[in-house]
Short mmCIF file of C-alpha atoms in Angstrom, two decimals:
data_model
loop_
_atom_site.label_atom_id
_atom_site.label_comp_id
_atom_site.label_asym_id
_atom_site.label_seq_id
_atom_site.Cartn_x
_atom_site.Cartn_y
_atom_site.Cartn_z
CA MET A 8 0.00 0.00 0.00
CA THR A 9 2.16 2.86 -1.27
CA PRO A 10 0.75 6.06 0.24
CA ILE A 11 0.14 9.35 -1.50
CA ILE A 12 2.25 11.91 0.36
CA LEU A 13 1.41 15.61 0.18
CA ALA A 14 3.21 18.59 1.65
CA ASP A 15 0.82 19.49 4.45
CA ALA A 16 -2.48 18.69 6.12
CA PRO A 17 -4.62 21.14 4.07
CA GLN A 18 -3.38 19.62 0.81
CA ALA A 19 -4.03 16.10 2.10
CA ALA A 20 -7.56 17.01 3.24
CA ASN A 21 -8.35 18.64 -0.10
CA ALA A 22 -7.13 15.55 -1.94
CA VAL A 23 -9.48 13.39 0.12
CA ALA A 24 -12.40 15.74 -0.55
CA GLU A 25 -11.68 15.61 -4.29
CA ARG A 26 -11.77 11.81 -4.19
CA ILE A 27 -15.19 11.91 -2.53
CA ILE A 28 -16.45 14.48 -5.04
CA ALA A 29 -15.28 12.26 -7.90
CA VAL A 30 -17.18 9.29 -6.46
CA LEU A 31 -20.40 11.30 -6.15
CA ARG A 32 -20.09 12.69 -9.66
CA ASP A 33 -19.65 9.19 -11.04
CA LYS A 34 -22.36 7.67 -8.81
CA PRO A 35 -24.67 10.27 -7.21
CA GLU A 36 -26.49 7.56 -5.24
CA ALA A 37 -23.27 6.26 -3.69
CA VAL A 38 -23.23 4.98 -0.12
CA LEU A 39 -20.50 6.71 1.86
CA GLY A 40 -18.95 5.56 5.11
CA LEU A 41 -17.90 8.64 7.09
CA ALA A 42 -15.50 9.32 9.95
CA THR A 43 -15.17 12.05 12.55
CA GLY A 44 -12.28 13.58 14.47
CA ALA A 45 -10.16 16.68 14.03
CA THR A 46 -8.38 15.22 10.99
CA MET A 47 -11.66 15.14 9.08
CA GLU A 48 -12.82 18.70 9.79
CA PRO A 49 -11.00 20.28 6.81
CA VAL A 50 -12.31 17.49 4.56
CA TYR A 51 -15.90 18.37 5.41
CA ALA A 52 -15.16 22.10 5.06
CA ALA A 53 -13.87 21.42 1.54
CA LEU A 54 -16.97 19.35 0.71
CA VAL A 55 -19.28 22.13 1.92
CA ALA A 56 -17.37 24.64 -0.19
CA ALA A 57 -17.65 22.35 -3.21
CA TYR A 58 -21.40 22.03 -2.69
CA LEU A 59 -21.88 25.78 -2.30
CA SER A 60 -19.99 26.38 -5.54
CA GLY A 61 -22.15 23.84 -7.39
CA ARG A 62 -19.44 21.24 -7.86
CA VAL A 63 -21.19 18.39 -6.04
CA SER A 64 -24.61 17.32 -4.78
CA PHE A 65 -25.44 15.01 -1.88
CA SER A 66 -29.17 14.80 -2.62
CA ARG A 67 -29.10 11.11 -3.60
CA THR A 68 -26.33 10.04 -1.26
CA THR A 69 -26.67 7.75 1.76
CA THR A 70 -24.15 7.89 4.61
CA PHE A 71 -23.17 5.67 7.52
CA ASN A 72 -20.88 6.98 10.22
CA LEU A 73 -18.31 4.66 11.71
CA ASP A 74 -19.20 5.12 15.34
CA GLU A 75 -20.92 6.99 18.16
CA TYR A 76 -20.36 7.40 21.88
CA VAL A 77 -22.68 5.53 24.24
CA GLY A 78 -24.61 7.51 26.83
CA ILE A 79 -24.78 10.99 25.34
CA PRO A 80 -27.79 12.34 23.42
CA PRO A 81 -27.51 13.15 19.71
CA ASP A 82 -27.78 16.90 20.38
CA HIS A 83 -24.80 16.87 22.76
CA PRO A 84 -22.02 18.88 21.06
CA GLY A 85 -19.57 16.04 21.63
CA SER A 86 -21.74 13.42 19.95
CA TYR A 87 -20.83 12.35 16.46
CA ARG A 88 -24.37 12.99 15.26
CA ALA A 89 -24.14 16.63 16.36
CA THR A 90 -20.61 16.87 14.96
CA MET A 91 -21.62 15.59 11.52
CA ASN A 92 -24.66 17.88 11.42
CA ARG A 93 -22.50 20.88 12.34
CA LEU A 94 -19.63 20.12 9.95
CA LEU A 95 -21.45 18.73 6.93
CA PHE A 96 -25.08 17.66 6.91
CA ASP A 97 -26.59 21.03 7.88
CA HIS A 98 -24.78 22.76 5.01
CA VAL A 99 -25.43 20.52 2.01
CA ASP A 100 -28.49 19.11 0.24
CA ILE A 101 -28.53 15.69 1.88
CA GLU A 102 -31.74 14.50 3.55
CA LEU A 103 -31.08 13.78 7.23
CA SER A 104 -33.12 10.59 6.90
CA ARG A 105 -30.38 9.30 4.59
CA THR A 106 -27.65 9.96 7.17
CA HIS A 107 -27.02 7.22 9.72
CA VAL A 108 -25.14 7.29 13.01
CA PRO A 109 -25.29 4.51 15.65
CA ASP A 110 -27.84 5.05 18.43
CA GLY A 111 -25.68 5.88 21.43
CA MET A 112 -28.73 6.36 23.65
CA ALA A 113 -30.24 2.93 23.05
CA ALA A 114 -31.24 1.06 26.19
CA ASN A 115 -29.32 -1.95 24.88
CA PRO A 116 -26.15 -0.92 23.00
CA GLU A 117 -25.51 -4.48 21.84
CA GLU A 118 -28.92 -4.65 20.16
CA ALA A 119 -28.39 -1.16 18.68
CA ALA A 120 -25.08 -2.34 17.21
CA GLU A 121 -26.73 -5.35 15.61
CA ALA A 122 -29.47 -3.14 14.18
CA TYR A 123 -26.87 -0.78 12.71
CA GLU A 124 -25.00 -3.65 11.08
CA LEU A 125 -28.29 -4.76 9.52
CA GLN A 126 -28.97 -1.24 8.21
CA ILE A 127 -25.59 -1.21 6.48
CA ARG A 128 -26.28 -4.56 4.84
CA GLN A 129 -29.73 -3.49 3.72
CA ALA A 130 -28.30 -0.35 2.09
CA GLY A 131 -25.98 -2.50 0.00
CA CYS A 132 -22.22 -2.32 -0.02
CA ILE A 133 -20.58 0.91 1.13
CA ASP A 134 -19.02 2.38 -2.00
CA LEU A 135 -16.35 4.46 -0.27
CA GLN A 136 -15.34 4.21 3.37
CA LEU A 137 -13.47 7.21 4.78
CA LEU A 138 -11.12 6.47 7.68
CA GLY A 139 -8.76 8.25 9.99
CA ILE A 140 -6.28 6.42 12.17
CA GLY A 141 -5.86 6.78 15.91
CA ARG A 142 -2.50 7.23 17.60
CA ASN A 143 -2.77 3.63 18.81
CA GLY A 144 -3.71 2.40 15.34
CA HIS A 145 -7.46 2.22 15.85
CA ILE A 146 -9.88 2.61 12.95
CA GLY A 147 -13.37 3.61 13.95
CA PHE A 148 -13.31 2.61 17.60
CA ASN A 149 -11.73 -0.76 16.88
CA GLU A 150 -9.08 -0.58 19.56
CA PRO A 151 -5.91 -2.73 19.74
CA GLY A 152 -6.89 -6.34 20.26
CA SER A 153 -9.85 -6.19 17.87
CA THR A 154 -10.27 -9.21 15.64
CA LEU A 155 -10.51 -9.34 11.87
CA GLN A 156 -13.94 -10.95 12.25
CA SER A 157 -15.40 -8.15 14.38
CA ARG A 158 -18.70 -6.61 13.28
CA THR A 159 -20.57 -3.56 14.54
CA ARG A 160 -20.56 -3.82 18.31
CA HIS A 161 -20.42 -2.10 21.70
CA VAL A 162 -16.81 -1.47 22.80
CA VAL A 163 -14.91 -0.06 25.77
CA LEU A 164 -12.48 2.71 24.78
CA HIS A 165 -8.79 2.65 25.66
CA SER A 166 -7.33 5.30 27.94
CA GLU A 167 -5.21 6.68 25.07
CA THR A 168 -8.35 7.21 22.97
CA LEU A 169 -10.11 8.91 25.88
CA ALA A 170 -7.17 11.27 26.33
CA ALA A 171 -6.99 12.05 22.60
CA ASN A 172 -10.69 12.98 22.51
CA GLN A 173 -10.83 15.00 25.71
CA ASP A 174 -10.63 18.32 23.86
CA PHE A 175 -14.03 17.65 22.30
CA PHE A 176 -15.69 17.52 25.72
CA GLU A 177 -14.25 20.65 27.39
CA ASP A 178 -14.81 20.14 31.14
CA ALA A 179 -16.87 16.95 30.79
CA GLU A 180 -15.55 13.40 30.86
CA VAL A 181 -15.28 11.54 27.58
CA PRO A 182 -17.78 8.65 27.40
CA ARG A 183 -15.98 5.40 28.13
CA SER A 184 -17.72 3.23 25.54
CA ALA A 185 -19.05 3.47 22.02
CA ILE A 186 -20.79 1.61 19.21
CA THR A 187 -18.48 1.10 16.26
CA MET A 188 -18.44 -0.63 12.89
CA GLY A 189 -16.19 -3.66 13.21
CA ILE A 190 -13.10 -4.40 11.17
CA ALA A 191 -14.96 -6.98 9.09
CA THR A 192 -17.72 -4.42 8.48
CA ILE A 193 -15.22 -1.82 7.30
CA LEU A 194 -13.53 -4.30 4.98
CA THR A 195 -16.79 -4.96 3.11
CA ALA A 196 -16.59 -1.47 1.54
CA ARG A 197 -15.76 -1.42 -2.16
CA SER A 198 -13.08 1.22 -1.66
CA ILE A 199 -11.36 2.61 1.43
CA LEU A 200 -9.75 6.04 1.74
CA VAL A 201 -7.49 6.72 4.74
CA LEU A 202 -6.35 10.19 5.80
CA ALA A 203 -3.55 10.66 8.33
CA THR A 204 -1.89 13.96 9.18
CA GLY A 205 0.54 15.21 11.80
CA ASN A 206 3.61 13.94 13.65
CA ALA A 207 1.48 12.15 16.24
CA LYS A 208 0.30 9.64 13.63
CA GLN A 209 3.77 8.55 12.45
CA SER A 210 4.05 5.42 14.56
CA ALA A 211 0.52 4.21 13.80
CA VAL A 212 1.01 4.79 10.07
CA ARG A 213 4.33 2.90 10.10
CA GLN A 214 2.76 -0.10 11.83
CA ALA A 215 -0.29 -0.07 9.58
CA LEU A 216 1.81 -0.08 6.41
CA ALA A 217 4.30 -2.69 7.62
CA GLY A 218 2.37 -5.56 6.04
CA GLY A 219 0.16 -8.29 7.52
CA TYR A 220 -2.38 -7.98 10.31
CA HIS A 221 -1.21 -7.17 13.81
CA SER A 222 -3.94 -6.95 16.44
CA ASP A 223 -2.02 -4.24 18.30
CA CYS A 224 -2.57 -1.99 15.26
CA PRO A 225 -6.10 -2.52 13.92
CA ALA A 226 -5.42 -0.33 10.86
CA SER A 227 -3.00 -3.00 9.64
CA ALA A 228 -6.12 -5.00 8.69
CA LEU A 229 -6.47 -2.71 5.68
CA ALA A 230 -3.57 -4.55 4.05
CA GLY A 231 -6.06 -7.33 3.31
CA HIS A 232 -8.33 -5.09 1.20
CA THR A 233 -7.90 -4.84 -2.56
CA ASP A 234 -8.72 -1.12 -2.94
CA VAL A 235 -7.24 1.09 -0.23
CA THR A 236 -5.75 4.55 -0.75
CA TRP A 237 -3.66 6.17 1.98
CA ILE A 238 -3.28 9.96 1.80
CA LEU A 239 -0.70 11.39 4.20
CA ASP A 240 0.83 14.75 4.87
CA ASP A 241 4.60 14.98 5.11
CA ALA A 242 4.56 14.97 8.91
CA ALA A 243 2.59 11.72 9.18
CA ALA A 244 4.67 10.09 6.45
CA GLN A 245 8.12 10.62 7.93
CA SER A 246 8.43 7.07 9.29
CA ALA A 247 6.62 5.43 6.37
CA ARG A 248 8.09 7.30 3.43
CA VAL A 249 8.25 5.36 0.20
CA VAL A 250 10.17 7.52 -2.31
#
């Protein structure tokens, strides 16, 4: 998996946005798998700008987000539903009924996870799955130790993930569990697009691109997919440079 390496994070984010725009131009009814996190914010800003300039429409698109925290309502500013509405959905022509995020307030998170997995299957294959990578190599909230066979499920978050996400919760505590697509769920997508930026992602990127699956770096599972594109900025690529 030879990565595409660009000079800085804005260029990398724009390249990812252009890939998504190309998919929607070719297939307006495409099913997109979406991710959240600070890395993705400039991607969504670029997509909103492209929509406002008439370059892309989301009116026939269906989306599934990778994950959601358990125990916070969808209007909580730290929830991924609220985040996606604020960054993308509220600013483009997509119908909210076509946007899907796991139900973090379900009385039974395990049943909610199973229902979400079924929704993904009923929508057909995800055409393009967008991913970031955590500092510990997680994709979605598939933390180290996740299996290749994992499907959408309720998971407990690692302390490193809690620390990395604390900024999104100001003075509140980060929820300690989440519902996430599993590794096997992610790998059913037709195409996968991974964005990694910044020095903090160097180690995770190096492990993910080393070859073969290592459970201590869930992103290494992507080596088993036939259509994966990694887009990195120069800072994230320093330990994985292939030039």
